[in-house]
Amino acid sequence: MYSKIEEPKKRISEKAMKVWRISETIINVGILVVLGVLYYLDDYFEWTYWIGWIILGLIGLTVLSAAWEIIIEPSLKQKYWRYDVDEEFIQLKSGIWKKQHQLIPMTKVQSVELVQGPLLRKYQLYSISVGTMGSSHQIPAIPEEEALELRNQIAHYAKIKEVE
């Protein structure tokens, strides 16, 4: 029915690594602050001794997790994330250990949305959210001009009409 489908070639922006690192730093610092407050309260109110050990264990796990999420994971995510769009499909390929290759038929696409939070705005990036009847798929961290062009291209191929 279909000819051989080529692997997706387009990569997400390298600025995505900075955005992911900043957001993971904010999240992990917040977790460490909460755990630090709990440890202080444990010491101040002299809770049962094992609670302090659990909190210290959680702090250790958070530090290890933060090292992975801030230093290593963003560069691997950027390296392995691929996407491509043609008249028949949207292809998304991602995954470091568990590889995932999705083909989204253009006939199933119902909506295309540009998403931009404060960090993405600072680095002039957008994420594209493609809605189908059953789910939503995202292409993260694409440069602004490319994202606008890609949104219009997907909308054209999927024959989505703009609502005014």
mmCIF file of C-alpha atoms in Angstrom:
data_model
loop_
_atom_site.group_PDB
_atom_site.id
_atom_site.type_symbol
_atom_site.label_atom_id
_atom_site.label_comp_id
_atom_site.label_asym_id
_atom_site.label_seq_id
_atom_site.Cartn_x
_atom_site.Cartn_y
_atom_site.Cartn_z
ATOM 1 C CA MET A 1 0.000 0.000 0.000
ATOM 2 C CA TYR A 2 2.706 2.511 0.982
ATOM 3 C CA SER A 3 6.208 2.698 -0.351
ATOM 4 C CA LYS A 4 9.133 2.414 2.051
ATOM 5 C CA ILE A 5 8.862 5.126 4.677
ATOM 6 C CA GLU A 6 12.125 6.991 5.254
ATOM 7 C CA GLU A 7 13.409 7.615 8.766
ATOM 8 C CA PRO A 8 12.732 11.152 10.077
ATOM 9 C CA LYS A 9 15.735 13.449 9.693
ATOM 10 C CA LYS A 10 14.825 16.819 11.268
ATOM 11 C CA ARG A 11 16.172 17.537 14.745
ATOM 12 C CA ILE A 12 14.842 19.742 17.477
ATOM 13 C CA SER A 13 16.752 22.894 18.386
ATOM 14 C CA GLU A 14 19.966 22.700 20.397
ATOM 15 C CA LYS A 15 18.572 25.520 22.543
ATOM 16 C CA ALA A 16 16.160 22.900 23.909
ATOM 17 C CA MET A 17 18.963 21.534 26.076
ATOM 18 C CA LYS A 18 19.242 24.884 27.892
ATOM 19 C CA VAL A 19 15.479 25.046 28.414
ATOM 20 C CA TRP A 20 15.314 21.483 29.758
ATOM 21 C CA ARG A 21 18.313 22.055 32.034
ATOM 22 C CA ILE A 22 16.840 25.238 33.494
ATOM 23 C CA SER A 23 13.408 23.680 34.070
ATOM 24 C CA GLU A 24 14.898 20.551 35.672
ATOM 25 C CA THR A 25 17.116 22.726 37.891
ATOM 26 C CA ILE A 26 14.083 24.689 39.090
ATOM 27 C CA ILE A 27 12.135 21.489 39.811
ATOM 28 C CA ASN A 28 14.992 19.753 41.628
ATOM 29 C CA VAL A 29 15.883 22.832 43.702
ATOM 30 C CA GLY A 30 12.225 23.027 44.772
ATOM 31 C CA ILE A 31 12.252 19.366 45.802
ATOM 32 C CA LEU A 32 15.518 19.811 47.719
ATOM 33 C CA VAL A 33 14.130 22.870 49.550
ATOM 34 C CA VAL A 34 11.050 20.897 50.636
ATOM 35 C CA LEU A 35 13.213 17.970 51.780
ATOM 36 C CA GLY A 36 15.557 20.366 53.595
ATOM 37 C CA VAL A 37 12.622 21.927 55.451
ATOM 38 C CA LEU A 38 11.372 18.459 56.396
ATOM 39 C CA TYR A 39 14.821 17.504 57.665
ATOM 40 C CA TYR A 40 14.980 20.689 59.740
ATOM 41 C CA LEU A 41 11.500 19.969 61.159
ATOM 42 C CA ASP A 42 12.613 16.412 61.946
ATOM 43 C CA ASP A 43 15.566 17.774 63.915
ATOM 44 C CA TYR A 44 13.578 20.562 65.594
ATOM 45 C CA PHE A 45 10.616 18.412 66.702
ATOM 46 C CA GLU A 46 12.736 15.300 67.327
ATOM 47 C CA TRP A 47 10.564 12.960 65.282
ATOM 48 C CA THR A 48 11.231 9.224 65.293
ATOM 49 C CA TYR A 49 14.857 8.559 64.267
ATOM 50 C CA TRP A 50 14.028 6.623 61.068
ATOM 51 C CA ILE A 51 12.197 9.602 59.529
ATOM 52 C CA GLY A 52 15.464 11.550 59.334
ATOM 53 C CA TRP A 53 17.157 8.615 57.571
ATOM 54 C CA ILE A 54 14.334 8.394 55.039
ATOM 55 C CA ILE A 55 14.579 12.130 54.352
ATOM 56 C CA LEU A 56 18.368 11.859 53.907
ATOM 57 C CA GLY A 57 17.843 8.932 51.529
ATOM 58 C CA LEU A 58 15.360 10.979 49.517
ATOM 59 C CA ILE A 59 17.814 13.881 49.402
ATOM 60 C CA GLY A 60 20.515 11.529 48.086
ATOM 61 C CA LEU A 61 18.171 10.104 45.425
ATOM 62 C CA THR A 62 17.138 13.617 44.409
ATOM 63 C CA VAL A 63 20.774 14.689 43.983
ATOM 64 C CA LEU A 64 21.529 11.615 41.832
ATOM 65 C CA SER A 65 18.358 12.128 39.817
ATOM 66 C CA ALA A 66 19.163 15.826 39.353
ATOM 67 C CA ALA A 67 22.632 14.971 38.068
ATOM 68 C CA TRP A 68 21.080 12.701 35.435
ATOM 69 C CA GLU A 69 18.211 15.065 34.513
ATOM 70 C CA ILE A 70 20.313 18.239 34.353
ATOM 71 C CA ILE A 71 23.651 17.069 32.967
ATOM 72 C CA ILE A 72 23.132 13.945 30.861
ATOM 73 C CA GLU A 73 19.494 13.531 29.783
ATOM 74 C CA PRO A 74 18.969 16.824 27.857
ATOM 75 C CA SER A 75 21.834 16.181 25.454
ATOM 76 C CA LEU A 76 20.673 12.598 24.865
ATOM 77 C CA LYS A 77 17.080 13.744 24.300
ATOM 78 C CA GLN A 78 18.204 16.322 21.764
ATOM 79 C CA LYS A 79 20.466 13.813 20.050
ATOM 80 C CA TYR A 80 17.798 11.133 19.598
ATOM 81 C CA TRP A 81 14.656 13.227 18.971
ATOM 82 C CA ARG A 82 13.692 13.280 15.260
ATOM 83 C CA TYR A 83 10.610 14.368 13.383
ATOM 84 C CA ASP A 84 9.459 14.776 9.811
ATOM 85 C CA VAL A 85 6.305 15.837 8.020
ATOM 86 C CA ASP A 86 5.096 14.901 4.557
ATOM 87 C CA GLU A 87 1.737 14.790 2.788
ATOM 88 C CA GLU A 88 0.804 11.398 4.282
ATOM 89 C CA PHE A 89 2.351 11.235 7.762
ATOM 90 C CA ILE A 90 3.843 13.045 10.687
ATOM 91 C CA GLN A 91 6.758 10.967 11.964
ATOM 92 C CA LEU A 92 8.060 11.244 15.503
ATOM 93 C CA LYS A 93 11.063 9.256 16.684
ATOM 94 C CA SER A 94 12.413 9.498 20.200
ATOM 95 C CA GLY A 95 13.870 7.500 23.035
ATOM 96 C CA ILE A 96 17.213 6.818 24.606
ATOM 97 C CA TRP A 97 16.730 3.226 25.741
ATOM 98 C CA LYS A 98 13.130 2.590 24.759
ATOM 99 C CA LYS A 99 12.939 3.776 21.170
ATOM 100 C CA GLN A 100 9.576 4.988 19.949
ATOM 101 C CA HIS A 101 8.726 5.634 16.302
ATOM 102 C CA GLN A 102 5.252 7.046 15.692
ATOM 103 C CA LEU A 103 3.505 7.543 12.373
ATOM 104 C CA ILE A 104 0.516 9.847 12.550
ATOM 105 C CA PRO A 105 -1.604 9.778 9.382
ATOM 106 C CA MET A 106 -2.548 13.253 8.141
ATOM 107 C CA THR A 107 -6.128 12.032 7.717
ATOM 108 C CA LYS A 108 -6.377 11.603 11.519
ATOM 109 C CA VAL A 109 -5.000 15.051 12.452
ATOM 110 C CA GLN A 110 -7.730 17.287 13.855
ATOM 111 C CA SER A 111 -5.794 20.199 15.302
ATOM 112 C CA VAL A 112 -2.368 21.789 15.349
ATOM 113 C CA GLU A 113 -1.345 24.062 18.194
ATOM 114 C CA LEU A 114 1.761 26.077 19.009
ATOM 115 C CA VAL A 115 2.707 26.019 22.697
ATOM 116 C CA GLN A 116 5.191 28.410 24.272
ATOM 117 C CA GLY A 117 5.900 28.796 27.984
ATOM 118 C CA PRO A 118 8.135 31.425 29.586
ATOM 119 C CA LEU A 119 11.382 29.472 29.124
ATOM 120 C CA LEU A 120 10.588 28.581 25.514
ATOM 121 C CA ARG A 121 9.705 32.240 24.877
ATOM 122 C CA LYS A 122 13.059 33.381 26.268
ATOM 123 C CA TYR A 123 14.883 31.143 23.773
ATOM 124 C CA GLN A 124 12.401 31.852 20.922
ATOM 125 C CA LEU A 125 11.198 28.260 20.706
ATOM 126 C CA TYR A 126 7.793 26.643 20.303
ATOM 127 C CA SER A 127 6.447 23.172 20.890
ATOM 128 C CA ILE A 128 3.935 21.916 18.374
ATOM 129 C CA SER A 129 0.985 19.916 19.671
ATOM 130 C CA VAL A 130 -0.813 17.772 17.094
ATOM 131 C CA GLY A 131 -4.248 16.569 18.152
ATOM 132 C CA THR A 132 -5.887 13.437 16.787
ATOM 133 C CA MET A 133 -9.170 11.874 17.805
ATOM 134 C CA GLY A 134 -7.539 9.555 20.338
ATOM 135 C CA SER A 135 -4.544 11.485 21.614
ATOM 136 C CA SER A 136 -2.194 14.408 21.347
ATOM 137 C CA HIS A 137 1.422 14.303 20.159
ATOM 138 C CA GLN A 138 4.126 16.881 20.736
ATOM 139 C CA ILE A 139 7.180 17.997 18.843
ATOM 140 C CA PRO A 140 9.234 19.901 21.442
ATOM 141 C CA ALA A 141 11.462 22.955 21.104
ATOM 142 C CA ILE A 142 11.425 24.080 17.481
ATOM 143 C CA PRO A 143 12.752 27.520 16.445
ATOM 144 C CA GLU A 144 10.023 30.123 16.008
ATOM 145 C CA GLU A 145 10.068 30.555 12.206
ATOM 146 C CA GLU A 146 10.347 26.825 11.574
ATOM 147 C CA ALA A 147 7.500 26.129 14.019
ATOM 148 C CA LEU A 148 5.157 28.595 12.315
ATOM 149 C CA GLU A 149 5.996 27.141 8.911
ATOM 150 C CA LEU A 150 5.572 23.567 10.171
ATOM 151 C CA ARG A 151 2.213 24.358 11.781
ATOM 152 C CA ASN A 152 0.940 25.825 8.514
ATOM 153 C CA GLN A 153 2.298 22.865 6.555
ATOM 154 C CA ILE A 154 0.597 20.322 8.833
ATOM 155 C CA ALA A 155 -2.660 22.293 8.735
ATOM 156 C CA HIS A 156 -2.492 22.394 4.931
ATOM 157 C CA TYR A 157 -1.765 18.676 4.577
ATOM 158 C CA ALA A 158 -4.460 17.748 7.106
ATOM 159 C CA LYS A 159 -6.901 20.192 5.480
ATOM 160 C CA ILE A 160 -7.603 21.983 8.756
ATOM 161 C CA LYS A 161 -9.512 25.203 8.359
ATOM 162 C CA GLU A 162 -8.670 28.176 10.588
ATOM 163 C CA VAL A 163 -11.525 29.191 12.887
ATOM 164 C CA GLU A 164 -12.094 32.926 13.223
#
